[in-house]
Amino acid sequence: MLHDLDQTLDALLREEQTNILIGSEGVAIDISFDPPNSQTVTQFISPTLNCFLYDIQENLDRREGTSYSYVRDRDRGVATVQNVPLRVNCSYLLSIWINDSAPNPGQREHQLLGLVMQQLLYYRQLPNHILRGQLQEQELPVRTQVLHPSGLGSIGEFWSAMGIPLKVALNYTVTIAVPMMPVRDTIPLVTHPLELHLESIS
């Protein structure tokens, strides 16, 4: 499912590639999901948007009141007990990488990161045509957050730990529903409550 989320983010960022991920020079921007450390970033030859998935946590604000639900099958007279999907926050750190030999690399980096920010802010809920793989089966809306505090603590300490000087980046979180293992227990449906009540008191 996380691979499907990567592909979904890739599709979202390429949704309007002619406006966002291609610059005035007509050079396409690559997208990478590798951890941005001092070794991997040297492999970015073309301008690259790095999407680093750094955190996965349950979204407690969207936790359901109960952990299970019932699916009724009136033809068979039973109900199947099913676990409710878990809402999970998947947080990415987005950064732009420009070769230092390019003209005005810092300004170009800010320009492209600003365009990516605008694209992400437009989609606060991901449309169905963007979703890939298992995410196409989501019964709940796939919501996003942009420009909120990250779970990394000090961003300077993060880049230092990765062996990279301080760098501007965006925090982007997607909330998906992760299906739990199915519960196959069934219980009988009460179709005649009055008859059941009379049997219980006789």
Backbone as numpy.savetxt, mean C-alpha at the origin, in Angstrom:
# Nx Ny Nz CAx CAy CAz Cx Cy Cz
1.15 -10.85 -1.83 0.33 -9.63 -1.83 1.19 -8.37 -1.83
2.32 -8.36 -1.14 3.19 -7.19 -1.12 3.78 -6.93 -2.50
4.06 -8.01 -3.24 4.54 -7.84 -4.61 3.45 -7.18 -5.46
2.20 -7.57 -5.24 1.09 -6.96 -5.96 0.97 -5.48 -5.60
1.26 -5.14 -4.36 1.22 -3.74 -3.94 2.32 -2.94 -4.65
3.51 -3.51 -4.76 4.59 -2.85 -5.51 4.15 -2.59 -6.95
3.56 -3.59 -7.58 3.12 -3.45 -8.97 2.01 -2.41 -9.09
1.16 -2.34 -8.07 0.09 -1.34 -8.07 0.67 0.07 -7.98
1.65 0.26 -7.10 2.29 1.56 -6.97 3.02 1.93 -8.26
3.66 0.96 -8.88 4.33 1.18 -10.17 3.32 1.65 -11.21
2.15 0.97 -11.27 1.11 1.33 -12.23 0.55 2.72 -11.94
0.40 3.05 -10.66 -0.12 4.37 -10.27 0.82 5.48 -10.73
2.11 5.27 -10.53 3.09 6.30 -10.88 3.26 6.44 -12.38
2.90 5.40 -13.13 2.99 5.46 -14.58 1.65 5.81 -15.22
0.65 6.08 -14.40 -0.69 6.38 -14.91 -0.68 7.55 -15.87
0.11 8.57 -15.53 0.23 9.73 -16.40 1.71 10.00 -16.67
2.39 8.97 -17.18 3.84 9.05 -17.30 4.29 10.20 -18.18
3.52 10.52 -19.20 3.95 11.61 -20.09 3.98 12.95 -19.36
3.20 13.08 -18.27 3.18 14.34 -17.52 4.11 14.32 -16.33
4.40 13.13 -15.79 5.09 13.08 -14.50 6.46 12.43 -14.58
6.54 11.25 -15.18 7.79 10.51 -15.12 8.65 10.66 -16.37
8.31 11.60 -17.24 9.19 11.94 -18.36 9.47 13.43 -18.28
10.73 13.76 -18.25 11.11 15.16 -18.10 11.14 15.89 -19.43
11.55 17.14 -19.36 11.57 17.97 -20.56 12.55 17.44 -21.60
13.53 16.63 -21.14 14.50 16.07 -22.06 13.98 14.80 -22.72
12.77 14.34 -22.32 12.22 13.12 -22.91 12.85 11.86 -22.37
13.48 11.92 -21.19 14.12 10.75 -20.60 13.18 10.14 -19.56
12.87 8.87 -19.73 11.96 8.21 -18.79 12.62 8.05 -17.43
11.80 8.09 -16.40 12.28 7.91 -15.03 12.08 6.45 -14.64
13.13 5.82 -14.16 13.03 4.43 -13.69 12.38 4.40 -12.31
11.82 3.24 -11.96 11.26 3.02 -10.63 11.94 1.81 -10.02
12.44 1.97 -8.79 13.13 0.89 -8.10 12.48 0.65 -6.74
12.45 -0.63 -6.33 11.92 -0.99 -5.01 13.02 -1.59 -4.12
14.28 -1.42 -4.52 15.40 -1.93 -3.73 15.66 -1.00 -2.53
16.18 -1.54 -1.43 16.54 -0.67 -0.30 17.59 0.35 -0.74
17.41 1.64 -0.41 18.34 2.67 -0.87 19.56 2.77 0.02
20.57 1.96 -0.24 21.81 2.06 0.53 22.95 2.52 -0.37
24.11 2.69 0.22 25.24 3.25 -0.53 25.67 2.38 -1.70
25.29 1.09 -1.70 25.63 0.22 -2.83 24.58 0.27 -3.93
23.31 0.17 -3.56 22.26 0.08 -4.58 22.10 1.38 -5.36
22.24 2.53 -4.70 21.98 3.79 -5.39 23.02 4.08 -6.46
24.20 3.48 -6.35 25.21 3.69 -7.39 24.83 2.97 -8.67
23.86 2.06 -8.62 23.41 1.34 -9.80 22.30 2.09 -10.54
21.83 3.22 -9.98 20.80 4.01 -10.64 21.48 4.88 -11.70
21.43 4.43 -12.95 22.08 5.18 -14.03 21.18 6.31 -14.51
19.94 5.96 -14.87 18.97 6.98 -15.27 18.34 7.59 -14.02
17.71 8.76 -14.16 16.95 9.30 -13.02 15.98 8.25 -12.50
15.96 8.04 -11.17 15.22 6.92 -10.58 14.38 7.39 -9.40
13.15 6.90 -9.37 12.30 7.06 -8.19 12.41 5.78 -7.39
12.92 5.90 -6.17 13.06 4.73 -5.29 11.89 4.66 -4.33
11.23 3.50 -4.29 10.07 3.26 -3.42 10.46 2.17 -2.44
10.84 2.57 -1.24 11.35 1.63 -0.24 10.25 1.30 0.76
9.78 0.05 0.75 8.78 -0.40 1.71 9.50 -0.67 3.03
9.28 0.20 4.02 10.08 0.11 5.25 9.27 -0.33 6.46
7.91 -0.33 6.36 7.14 -0.62 7.56 5.79 -1.24 7.19
5.39 -2.27 7.96 4.09 -2.93 7.79 3.47 -3.09 9.17
2.31 -2.47 9.41 1.67 -2.54 10.72 0.16 -2.60 10.55
-0.50 -3.23 11.54 -1.96 -3.24 11.54 -2.48 -1.82 11.75
-3.53 -1.47 10.99 -4.19 -0.19 11.17 -5.24 -0.35 12.27
-4.90 0.05 13.48 -5.79 -0.16 14.62 -7.04 0.72 14.54
-6.94 1.87 13.86 -8.09 2.75 13.74 -9.20 2.13 12.89
-8.83 1.21 12.01 -9.81 0.59 11.13 -10.08 -0.88 11.52
-9.71 -1.25 12.75 -9.98 -2.61 13.20 -11.48 -2.79 13.39
-11.98 -3.94 12.89 -13.40 -4.23 13.02 -13.75 -4.54 14.47
-15.04 -4.35 14.83 -15.48 -4.63 16.20 -15.41 -6.10 16.55
-15.54 -6.96 15.56 -15.44 -8.40 15.79 -14.45 -8.99 14.81
-13.84 -10.09 15.15 -12.80 -10.69 14.30 -13.35 -11.71 13.32
-14.66 -11.90 13.31 -15.24 -12.88 12.40 -16.62 -12.42 11.93
-17.08 -13.04 10.84 -18.40 -12.75 10.30 -19.05 -14.05 9.87
-20.34 -13.99 9.53 -21.08 -15.17 9.12 -21.55 -15.00 7.68
-21.39 -16.07 6.89 -21.92 -16.10 5.54 -23.03 -17.13 5.52
-24.26 -16.68 5.32 -25.41 -17.57 5.41 -25.67 -18.30 4.10
-25.93 -19.57 4.20 -26.32 -20.41 3.07 -27.69 -21.00 3.40
-28.74 -20.31 2.98 -30.10 -20.72 3.35 -30.51 -22.03 2.68
-29.94 -22.31 1.51 -30.27 -23.57 0.83 -29.82 -24.77 1.65
-28.66 -24.64 2.30 -28.13 -25.74 3.10 -28.54 -25.62 4.57
-29.10 -24.45 4.94 -29.52 -24.25 6.31 -28.38 -24.07 7.28
-27.22 -23.55 6.82 -26.07 -23.36 7.69 -25.47 -21.98 7.44
-24.62 -21.55 8.36 -23.83 -20.33 8.20 -22.36 -20.70 8.40
-21.50 -20.18 7.55 -20.06 -20.43 7.65 -19.40 -19.27 8.39
-18.57 -19.60 9.37 -17.85 -18.58 10.13 -16.57 -18.22 9.38
-16.35 -16.93 9.13 -15.17 -16.47 8.40 -14.47 -15.37 9.20
-13.15 -15.37 9.14 -12.38 -14.30 9.76 -12.52 -13.01 8.95
-12.61 -11.89 9.64 -12.67 -10.59 8.99 -11.26 -10.21 8.52
-11.10 -9.68 7.29 -9.77 -9.27 6.84 -9.14 -8.24 7.77
-7.82 -8.31 7.89 -7.07 -7.39 8.74 -6.65 -6.18 7.91
-6.91 -4.98 8.42 -6.47 -3.76 7.73 -5.02 -3.49 8.11
-4.18 -3.33 7.10 -2.73 -3.23 7.30 -2.20 -1.98 6.59
-1.38 -1.20 7.30 -0.68 -0.05 6.72 0.67 -0.49 6.16
0.89 -0.22 4.89 2.19 -0.48 4.25 2.80 0.87 3.89
3.93 1.19 4.53 4.53 2.53 4.38 5.79 2.48 3.52
5.84 3.40 2.56 6.98 3.54 1.65 7.68 4.87 1.90
9.00 4.86 1.71 9.77 6.10 1.66 10.15 6.32 0.19
9.73 7.45 -0.38 9.94 7.74 -1.80 11.02 8.80 -1.95
12.01 8.52 -2.77 13.10 9.47 -2.99 13.52 9.43 -4.45
14.02 10.56 -4.95 14.48 10.68 -6.34 16.01 10.68 -6.36
16.55 9.95 -7.34 18.00 9.85 -7.48 18.42 10.32 -8.86
19.27 11.36 -8.87 19.77 11.96 -10.10 21.29 11.88 -10.09
21.87 11.52 -11.21 23.32 11.45 -11.32 23.92 12.83 -11.07
24.96 12.86 -10.24 25.59 14.14 -9.89 26.16 14.86 -11.10
26.42 14.13 -12.17 26.99 14.76 -13.37 25.93 15.49 -14.19
24.64 15.27 -13.87 23.56 15.94 -14.58 23.51 17.41 -14.18
23.05 18.29 -15.09 22.96 19.72 -14.73 21.90 19.95 -13.66
22.27 20.74 -12.65 21.35 21.09 -11.55 20.64 19.87 -10.96
21.39 18.87 -10.49 20.74 17.65 -10.01 19.79 17.88 -8.83
20.15 18.83 -7.93 19.29 19.09 -6.79 17.94 19.66 -7.20
17.94 20.64 -8.10 16.69 21.23 -8.57 15.85 20.22 -9.33
16.52 19.41 -10.15 15.79 18.39 -10.92 15.15 17.37 -9.98
15.88 17.00 -8.93 15.35 16.07 -7.94 14.09 16.63 -7.28
14.13 17.89 -6.90 12.98 18.53 -6.26 11.80 18.63 -7.23
12.11 18.93 -8.49 11.05 19.04 -9.49 10.30 17.72 -9.65
11.04 16.64 -9.80 10.42 15.34 -10.02 9.69 14.85 -8.77
10.28 15.08 -7.59 9.63 14.65 -6.36 8.32 15.43 -6.15
8.32 16.70 -6.54 7.10 17.49 -6.43 6.00 16.97 -7.35
6.37 16.54 -8.55 5.38 15.99 -9.48 4.82 14.66 -8.97
5.70 13.84 -8.40 5.24 12.58 -7.82 4.29 12.85 -6.66
4.61 13.84 -5.84 3.74 14.20 -4.71 2.35 14.59 -5.22
2.28 15.39 -6.27 0.99 15.80 -6.82 0.19 14.60 -7.32
0.86 13.67 -7.96 0.19 12.48 -8.47 -0.40 11.65 -7.33
0.37 11.48 -6.28 -0.09 10.67 -5.15 -1.22 11.36 -4.39
-1.15 12.67 -4.26 -2.20 13.40 -3.56 -3.53 13.33 -4.31
-3.48 13.15 -5.59 -4.70 13.07 -6.40 -5.49 11.80 -6.10
-4.77 10.72 -5.76 -5.42 9.43 -5.50 -5.39 9.12 -4.00
-6.38 9.63 -3.25 -6.48 9.29 -1.83 -7.11 7.92 -1.64
-7.77 7.42 -2.70 -8.28 6.05 -2.73 -7.92 5.49 -4.10
-7.26 4.33 -4.13 -6.77 3.80 -5.40 -7.93 3.27 -6.23
-8.02 3.68 -7.50 -9.09 3.19 -8.37 -8.86 1.72 -8.73
-9.95 1.05 -9.07 -9.87 -0.39 -9.33 -8.94 -0.72 -10.50
-8.89 0.13 -11.52 -8.08 -0.20 -12.70 -6.58 -0.14 -12.40
-6.21 0.48 -11.26 -4.79 0.55 -10.87 -4.38 -0.72 -10.13
-5.28 -1.36 -9.43 -4.94 -2.48 -8.56 -4.43 -3.66 -9.36
-3.47 -4.38 -8.79 -2.86 -5.52 -9.46 -2.97 -6.77 -8.58
-2.99 -7.94 -9.22 -2.94 -9.22 -8.51 -4.06 -9.38 -7.49
-3.69 -9.84 -6.30 -4.68 -10.09 -5.25 -5.40 -8.81 -4.80
-4.80 -7.66 -5.02 -5.45 -6.42 -4.61 -6.72 -6.15 -5.41
-6.85 -6.78 -6.57 -8.07 -6.63 -7.35 -9.27 -7.29 -6.66
-8.99 -8.15 -5.68 -10.05 -8.85 -4.96 -10.43 -8.14 -3.66
-9.91 -6.95 -3.43 -10.19 -6.23 -2.20 -11.68 -5.85 -2.13
-12.31 -6.21 -1.04 -13.71 -5.84 -0.83 -13.83 -4.45 -0.22
-12.77 -3.97 0.41 -12.78 -2.66 1.05 -11.94 -1.68 0.23
-12.23 -0.38 0.29 -11.44 0.60 -0.46 -9.96 0.58 -0.04
-9.07 0.75 -1.01 -7.63 0.82 -0.74 -7.28 2.30 -0.59
-7.12 2.74 0.65 -6.91 4.16 0.93 -5.42 4.46 1.11
-5.06 5.72 0.91 -3.66 6.13 0.99 -3.50 7.37 1.86
-2.28 7.57 2.33 -1.91 8.78 3.07 -0.60 9.31 2.52
-0.54 10.61 2.32 0.67 11.28 1.83 0.98 12.44 2.77
2.26 12.71 2.94 2.72 13.87 3.72 2.36 13.79 5.20
2.30 12.60 5.74 2.11 12.45 7.18 3.42 11.97 7.80
3.59 12.09 9.10 4.86 11.69 9.72 5.17 10.22 9.47
6.43 9.91 9.24 6.84 8.54 9.00 7.09 7.81 10.32
7.21 6.51 10.23 7.53 5.71 11.41 9.01 5.46 11.55
9.82 6.26 10.87 11.27 6.04 10.88 11.96 6.77 12.03
11.22 7.62 12.75 11.89 8.44 13.76 12.64 9.56 13.08
13.91 9.68 13.32 14.73 10.72 12.70 15.11 10.30 11.29
14.69 11.08 10.28 15.03 10.76 8.90 16.53 10.88 8.66
17.18 11.80 9.42 18.62 11.93 9.29 19.35 10.69 9.77
18.88 10.11 10.87 19.49 8.88 11.38 19.26 7.72 10.42
18.09 7.70 9.76 17.83 6.64 8.78 18.83 6.70 7.64
19.00 7.89 7.03 19.93 8.00 5.91 21.37 7.71 6.36
21.71 8.13 7.55 23.04 7.85 8.08 23.26 6.34 8.21
22.24 5.62 8.71 22.35 4.17 8.85 22.49 3.48 7.50
21.92 4.09 6.44 22.01 3.53 5.09 23.28 3.97 4.38
24.11 4.78 5.06 25.37 5.23 4.46 25.18 6.30 3.41
24.13 7.14 3.57 23.78 8.14 2.57 23.61 9.49 3.26
24.12 10.59 2.66 23.90 11.92 3.24 22.40 12.25 3.30
22.06 13.21 4.15 20.67 13.62 4.34 20.02 13.96 3.00
18.78 13.45 2.81 18.11 13.57 1.51 16.62 13.77 1.74
15.99 14.61 0.91 14.56 14.83 1.02 13.81 13.61 0.49
12.67 13.28 1.13 11.90 12.11 0.73 10.45 12.30 1.16
9.55 11.54 0.53 8.12 11.55 0.86 7.76 10.27 1.58
6.87 10.38 2.55 6.32 9.19 3.20 4.95 8.90 2.59
4.73 7.65 2.20 3.50 7.27 1.51 3.00 5.95 2.10
1.75 5.93 2.56 1.19 4.76 3.20 -0.07 4.30 2.47
-0.14 3.00 2.19 -1.31 2.39 1.56 -1.92 1.41 2.56
-3.24 1.51 2.78 -3.94 0.62 3.70 -4.68 -0.44 2.89
-4.28 -1.70 3.08 -4.89 -2.81 2.35 -5.56 -3.76 3.34
-6.46 -4.57 2.82 -7.12 -5.59 3.63 -6.44 -6.93 3.37
-5.88 -7.52 4.40 -5.18 -8.81 4.27 -6.12 -9.91 4.74
-6.52 -10.83 3.84 -7.44 -11.90 4.26 -6.77 -12.85 5.23
-7.51 -13.23 6.26 -7.02 -14.19 7.23 -7.29 -15.60 6.71
-6.64 -16.58 7.32 -6.91 -17.96 6.94 -8.39 -18.25 7.19
-9.07 -18.89 6.23 -10.52 -19.09 6.38 -10.85 -20.07 7.51
-11.94 -19.77 8.19 -12.48 -20.68 9.20 -13.61 -21.46 8.54
-13.54 -22.78 8.57 -14.51 -23.59 7.85 -15.60 -24.15 8.76
-15.67 -23.67 9.98 -16.73 -24.13 10.89 -18.08 -23.64 10.38
-19.09 -24.47 10.50 -20.44 -24.08 10.13 -21.36 -24.29 11.32
-22.39 -23.48 11.37 -23.40 -23.61 12.42 -24.76 -23.64 11.74
-25.75 -24.32 12.34 -27.08 -24.39 11.72 -27.79 -23.04 11.83
-28.55 -22.72 10.78 -29.37 -21.52 10.82 -30.66 -21.78 11.59
-31.09 -20.80 12.35 -32.37 -20.90 13.05 -33.44 -20.35 12.10
-34.18 -21.24 11.47 -35.19 -20.82 10.50 -36.58 -20.71 11.10
-36.81 -21.42 12.23 -38.11 -21.37 12.91 -37.88 -21.12 14.39
-37.62 -19.87 14.78 -37.28 -19.59 16.18 -38.38 -19.98 17.16
-39.67 -19.88 16.74 -40.76 -20.23 17.65 -40.75 -21.72 17.94
-40.53 -22.54 16.89 -40.48 -23.99 17.09 -39.30 -24.35 17.98
-38.16 -23.66 17.76 -36.99 -23.96 18.57 -37.26 -23.62 20.03
-37.96 -22.51 20.26 -38.26 -22.10 21.64 -39.19 -23.11 22.31
-40.18 -23.61 21.59 -41.12 -24.56 22.16 -40.44 -25.88 22.50
-39.49 -26.31 21.61 -38.76 -27.55 21.88 -37.90 -27.40 23.13
-37.34 -26.20 23.35 -36.42 -26.02 24.47 -37.15 -26.01 25.80
-38.49 -25.70 25.81 -39.18 -25.62 27.09 -40.07 -26.85 27.33
-40.13 -27.75 26.34 -40.99 -28.93 26.51 -40.29 -30.00 27.33
